[in-house]
């Protein structure tokens, strides 16, 4: 259970760092670039991927798609935290699990039970209730676009990572190393273009923030994988504890540390999000 707690802590800390980035005028894209360089180095040190196994037959299309999506979604994640706060952003990220579930049903033709259908339905209601504000009830505010992109982006990323996990010819950790490497390259190109156009300039504070961001981002992945290994016979326990833990801790941090305001409707949305995760977890147990 300690690995799950550490993974939850690292995940929420990433959101906190993105929240603080605005206060200290951190260049998010620079921090994201250094974040992937840090994750790349840590991936090599901890997982020791066999680079000789990486050849032309590897799923490069998926690697490239992830390399573009990961730095991009980090920017949307930062924008969502900045505009709507940690609470709503964490919920959008956690409820993105519905996209791979829908993909499993419509693309991979997996069987669904009533609990999973109920979980999906409640989850979508939870998303709407979590983001809505009384003054904006009659229209969709512009700021909604950020958590919606976080929801879709992380869902698609999850599907792509699952496809990599199904690629048995190459260890998952080796694929992870390649993805981090390509993601750093993409982020570096973006930073280089922005520096060339004088839209930003390299500053030590951005690099330092990126280093810390990379440590916690990689920590989230490392401890999540260790939790699954330690509780290999109970994957649903890891799944539920991780998602529920992030929603609860993220909500507490947002309300207490950053004084984020939520309406009664938002609180109902949070409770429904928790119910949705529980139902989906139970549906997985029921399917075993």
C-alpha positions as a printed NumPy array, in Angstrom:
array([[  0.   ,   0.   ,   0.   ],
       [  2.964,   2.323,   0.566],
       [  3.626,   2.383,  -3.195],
       [  0.043,   3.496,  -3.885],
       [  0.333,   6.279,  -1.299],
       [  3.631,   7.46 ,  -2.802],
       [  2.168,   7.377,  -6.33 ],
       [ -0.857,   9.432,  -5.196],
       [  1.443,  11.917,  -3.465],
       [  3.609,  12.319,  -6.582],
       [  0.59 ,  12.744,  -8.867],
       [ -0.992,  15.481,  -6.746],
       [  2.408,  17.165,  -6.265],
       [  2.707,  17.548, -10.048],
       [ -0.592,  19.468, -10.036],
       [  0.618,  21.607,  -7.108],
       [  3.847,  22.468,  -8.951],
       [  1.871,  23.501, -12.026],
       [ -0.353,  25.649,  -9.794],
       [  2.695,  27.359,  -8.264],
       [  4.297,  27.863, -11.687],
       [  1.949,  30.783, -12.416],
       [  2.833,  32.489,  -9.132],
       [  6.563,  32.353,  -9.848],
       [  6.215,  33.061, -13.593],
       [  7.712,  29.744, -14.637],
       [  7.899,  28.933, -18.352],
       [  5.83 ,  25.745, -18.485],
       [  7.243,  24.509, -21.785],
       [ 10.822,  24.861, -20.524],
       [  9.903,  23.031, -17.329],
       [  8.164,  20.305, -19.351],
       [ 11.256,  19.818, -21.547],
       [ 13.541,  19.403, -18.519],
       [ 10.867,  17.212, -16.916],
       [ 11.149,  14.686, -19.743],
       [ 14.946,  14.822, -19.723],
       [ 14.852,  14.047, -15.986],
       [ 12.318,  11.246, -16.487],
       [ 14.451,   9.88 , -19.337],
       [ 17.578,   9.695, -17.152],
       [ 15.683,   8.175, -14.209],
       [ 14.026,   5.64 , -16.511],
       [ 17.459,   4.529, -17.709],
       [ 18.861,   4.318, -14.165],
       [ 15.912,   2.511, -12.544],
       [ 14.63 ,   0.279, -15.352],
       [ 17.882,  -0.266, -17.287],
       [ 16.091,  -0.714, -20.636],
       [ 17.764,  -2.92 , -23.239],
       [ 18.188,  -0.447, -26.108],
       [ 19.455,  -3.191, -28.429],
       [ 15.914,  -4.542, -28.632],
       [ 14.614,  -1.306, -30.151],
       [ 14.533,  -1.656, -33.935],
       [ 12.441,  -0.751, -36.972],
       [  9.729,  -3.267, -36.049],
       [  8.913,  -1.395, -32.825],
       [  5.548,   0.464, -32.741],
       [  7.046,   3.778, -33.863],
       [  3.699,   5.239, -34.9  ],
       [  2.472,   4.948, -31.314],
       [  5.796,   6.242, -29.964],
       [  5.607,   9.342, -32.153],
       [  1.943,   9.955, -31.298],
       [  2.778,   9.796, -27.588],
       [  5.84 ,  12.008, -28.061],
       [  3.605,  14.729, -29.501],
       [  0.708,  14.229, -27.097],
       [  2.638,  14.095, -23.811],
       [  4.311,  17.548, -23.945],
       [  1.154,  19.054, -25.44 ],
       [ -1.184,  17.649, -22.792],
       [  1.172,  18.893, -20.077],
       [  0.581,  22.429, -21.352],
       [ -3.196,  21.909, -21.27 ],
       [ -2.883,  20.387, -17.801],
       [ -1.039,  23.504, -16.625],
       [ -3.648,  25.772, -18.245],
       [ -6.463,  23.804, -16.609],
       [ -4.837,  24.026, -13.154],
       [ -4.257,  27.741, -13.699],
       [ -7.817,  28.529, -14.804],
       [ -9.971,  25.993, -12.952],
       [ -7.77 ,  24.775, -10.105],
       [ -6.349,  21.491,  -8.859],
       [ -9.682,  19.943,  -7.805],
       [-11.399,  20.057, -11.179],
       [ -8.254,  19.279, -13.158],
       [ -7.472,  16.16 , -11.107],
       [-11.024,  14.913, -11.567],
       [-10.853,  15.505, -15.333],
       [ -7.562,  13.589, -15.453],
       [ -8.852,  10.68 , -13.351],
       [-12.171,  10.373, -15.175],
       [-10.259,  10.165, -18.471],
       [-10.172,   6.429, -17.68 ],
       [-13.585,   6.29 , -19.393],
       [-11.973,   6.768, -22.809],
       [ -9.89 ,   3.552, -22.708],
       [-12.958,   1.78 , -21.279],
       [-15.062,   2.992, -24.226],
       [-12.239,   1.989, -26.578],
       [-12.283,  -1.487, -25.032],
       [-16.006,  -1.741, -25.772],
       [-16.225,  -0.2  , -29.258],
       [-12.775,  -1.051, -30.674],
       [-11.616,  -4.18 , -28.841],
       [-15.172,  -5.575, -28.438],
       [-14.826,  -6.45 , -24.745],
       [-17.9  ,  -7.555, -22.844],
       [-19.462,  -4.991, -20.516],
       [-21.595,  -5.624, -17.456],
       [-24.244,  -3.399, -15.87 ],
       [-21.839,  -2.029, -13.235],
       [-19.483,  -0.718, -15.888],
       [-22.304,   0.9  , -17.855],
       [-23.573,   2.503, -14.642],
       [-20.072,   3.722, -13.785],
       [-19.669,   5.332, -17.199],
       [-23.051,   7.057, -17.02 ],
       [-22.444,   8.42 , -13.53 ],
       [-18.94 ,   9.477, -14.519],
       [-20.118,  11.667, -17.378],
       [-22.697,  13.311, -15.122],
       [-19.93 ,  13.86 , -12.559],
       [-17.786,  15.68 , -15.129],
       [-20.572,  18.122, -15.958],
       [-21.514,  18.786, -12.323],
       [-17.885,  19.202, -11.236],
       [-17.108,  21.932, -13.766],
       [-20.389,  23.85 , -13.806],
       [-20.832,  27.202, -12.067],
       [-24.108,  28.916, -11.219],
       [-23.263,  32.003, -13.248],
       [-22.354,  29.828, -16.222],
       [-25.137,  27.275, -16.078],
       [-26.712,  28.428, -19.328],
       [-23.552,  28.329, -21.427],
       [-20.279,  26.468, -21.727],
       [-17.485,  28.776, -20.491],
       [-14.298,  29.109, -22.54 ],
       [-12.219,  27.788, -19.634],
       [-14.007,  24.422, -19.916],
       [-11.872,  23.687, -22.966],
       [ -8.796,  23.006, -20.812],
       [-10.195,  20.235, -18.574],
       [-12.027,  18.783, -21.576],
       [ -8.708,  18.564, -23.452],
       [ -7.106,  17.065, -20.314],
       [ -9.929,  14.51 , -20.179],
       [ -9.601,  13.561, -23.85 ],
       [ -5.813,  13.813, -23.98 ],
       [ -5.074,  11.594, -20.99 ],
       [ -7.708,   9.13 , -22.184],
       [ -6.065,   8.807, -25.607],
       [ -2.613,   8.591, -23.989],
       [ -3.873,   5.765, -21.763],
       [ -5.153,   3.86 , -24.813],
       [ -1.795,   4.285, -26.582],
       [  0.169,   3.129, -23.529],
       [ -2.092,   0.08 , -23.263],
       [ -1.3  ,  -0.749, -26.885],
       [  2.409,  -0.527, -26.093],
       [  1.886,  -2.87 , -23.129],
       [  0.29 ,  -5.385, -25.498],
       [  3.376,  -5.308, -27.738],
       [  5.124,  -8.386, -26.299],
       [  8.246,  -8.24 , -28.491],
       [  9.587,  -5.283, -26.511],
       [  9.632,  -4.739, -22.708],
       [  7.286,  -1.997, -21.533],
       [ 10.114,  -0.122, -19.786],
       [ 12.15 ,  -0.014, -23.005],
       [  9.171,   1.503, -24.829],
       [  8.76 ,   3.982, -21.968],
       [ 12.385,   5.068, -22.398],
       [ 11.855,   5.675, -26.127],
       [  8.673,   7.679, -25.456],
       [ 10.445,   9.89 , -22.884],
       [ 13.332,  10.411, -25.305],
       [ 11.063,  11.461, -28.174],
       [  8.906,  13.616, -25.87 ],
       [ 12.003,  15.492, -24.708],
       [ 13.019,  16.001, -28.34 ],
       [  9.588,  17.416, -29.255],
       [  9.539,  19.729, -26.218],
       [ 13.095,  20.847, -27.006],
       [ 12.079,  21.786, -30.551],
       [  9.171,  23.87 , -29.209],
       [ 11.443,  25.645, -26.704],
       [ 14.088,  26.28 , -29.395],
       [ 11.528,  27.846, -31.728],
       [ 10.17 ,  30.047, -28.916],
       [ 13.677,  31.169, -27.934],
       [ 14.516,  31.9  , -31.578],
       [ 11.363,  34.031, -31.89 ],
       [ 12.246,  35.69 , -28.559],
       [  8.938,  34.592, -27.07 ],
       [ 10.832,  33.181, -24.083],
       [ 14.36 ,  32.995, -22.726],
       [ 16.19 ,  30.248, -20.902],
       [ 16.217,  30.833, -17.136],
       [ 17.66 ,  28.712, -14.345],
       [ 14.402,  28.823, -12.355],
       [ 12.579,  27.113, -15.263],
       [ 15.211,  24.378, -15.413],
       [ 15.056,  23.864, -11.634],
       [ 11.263,  23.604, -11.717],
       [ 11.494,  21.125, -14.603],
       [ 13.926,  18.97 , -12.622],
       [ 11.572,  18.801,  -9.629],
       [  8.579,  18.232, -11.921],
       [ 10.42 ,  15.359, -13.618],
       [ 11.272,  13.721, -10.288],
       [  7.642,  13.641,  -9.173],
       [  6.302,  12.771, -12.629],
       [  8.635,   9.792, -12.843],
       [  7.948,   8.924,  -9.199],
       [  4.254,   8.664, -10.021],
       [  5.004,   6.15 , -12.789],
       [  7.624,   4.21 , -10.805],
       [  5.506,   3.754,  -7.674],
       [  2.38 ,   2.946,  -9.717],
       [  4.233,   0.139, -11.516],
       [  5.686,  -1.096,  -8.203],
       [  2.196,  -1.092,  -6.672],
       [  0.901,  -3.27 ,  -9.509],
       [  3.851,  -5.616,  -9.067],
       [  3.4  ,  -5.833,  -5.281],
       [ -0.374,  -6.373,  -5.645],
       [ -0.296,  -8.331,  -8.904],
       [ -3.213, -10.506,  -7.786],
       [ -5.368,  -7.439,  -7.016],
       [ -4.976,  -4.938,  -9.894],
       [ -8.43 ,  -3.476,  -9.195],
       [ -7.266,  -2.481,  -5.714],
       [ -4.414,  -0.449,  -7.204],
       [ -6.715,   1.043,  -9.841],
       [ -9.355,   2.124,  -7.321],
       [ -6.979,   3.329,  -4.615],
       [ -4.953,   5.387,  -7.081],
       [ -7.891,   7.145,  -8.721],
       [ -9.883,   7.687,  -5.532],
       [ -6.759,   8.799,  -3.664],
       [ -5.869,  11.443,  -6.232],
       [ -9.434,  12.801,  -6.337],
       [ -9.687,  13.011,  -2.526],
       [ -6.168,  14.369,  -1.869],
       [ -6.379,  16.772,  -4.817],
       [ -9.69 ,  18.084,  -3.51 ],
       [ -8.298,  18.596,   0.001],
       [ -5.17 ,  20.368,  -1.266],
       [ -7.198,  22.594,  -3.587],
       [ -9.674,  23.589,  -0.883],
       [ -7.271,  23.974,   2.053],
       [ -3.97 ,  25.117,   0.536],
       [ -5.218,  27.134,  -2.443],
       [ -8.666,  28.194,  -1.187],
       [-10.394,  26.987,  -4.338],
       [-14.144,  27.533,  -4.228],
       [-16.705,  24.883,  -5.091],
       [-20.483,  25.033,  -5.231],
       [-22.858,  22.425,  -3.833],
       [-23.298,  21.133,  -7.38 ],
       [-19.519,  20.731,  -7.688],
       [-19.405,  18.711,  -4.459],
       [-22.145,  16.441,  -5.801],
       [-20.022,  16.001,  -8.931],
       [-17.007,  14.978,  -6.835],
       [-19.082,  12.413,  -4.916],
       [-20.44 ,  11.024,  -8.199],
       [-16.884,  10.802,  -9.566],
       [-15.908,   8.689,  -6.555],
       [-19.   ,   6.513,  -7.046],
       [-18.132,   6.056, -10.727],
       [-14.6  ,   4.856,  -9.931],
       [-15.967,   2.428,  -7.314],
       [-18.543,   1.007,  -9.751],
       [-15.955,   0.526, -12.489],
       [-13.613,  -1.168, -10.01 ],
       [-16.415,  -3.484,  -8.86 ],
       [-17.248,  -4.267, -12.492],
       [-13.655,  -5.408, -13.019],
       [-13.818,  -7.641,  -9.94 ],
       [-17.126,  -9.04 , -11.167],
       [-15.576,  -9.859, -14.541],
       [-12.775, -11.949, -12.968]])
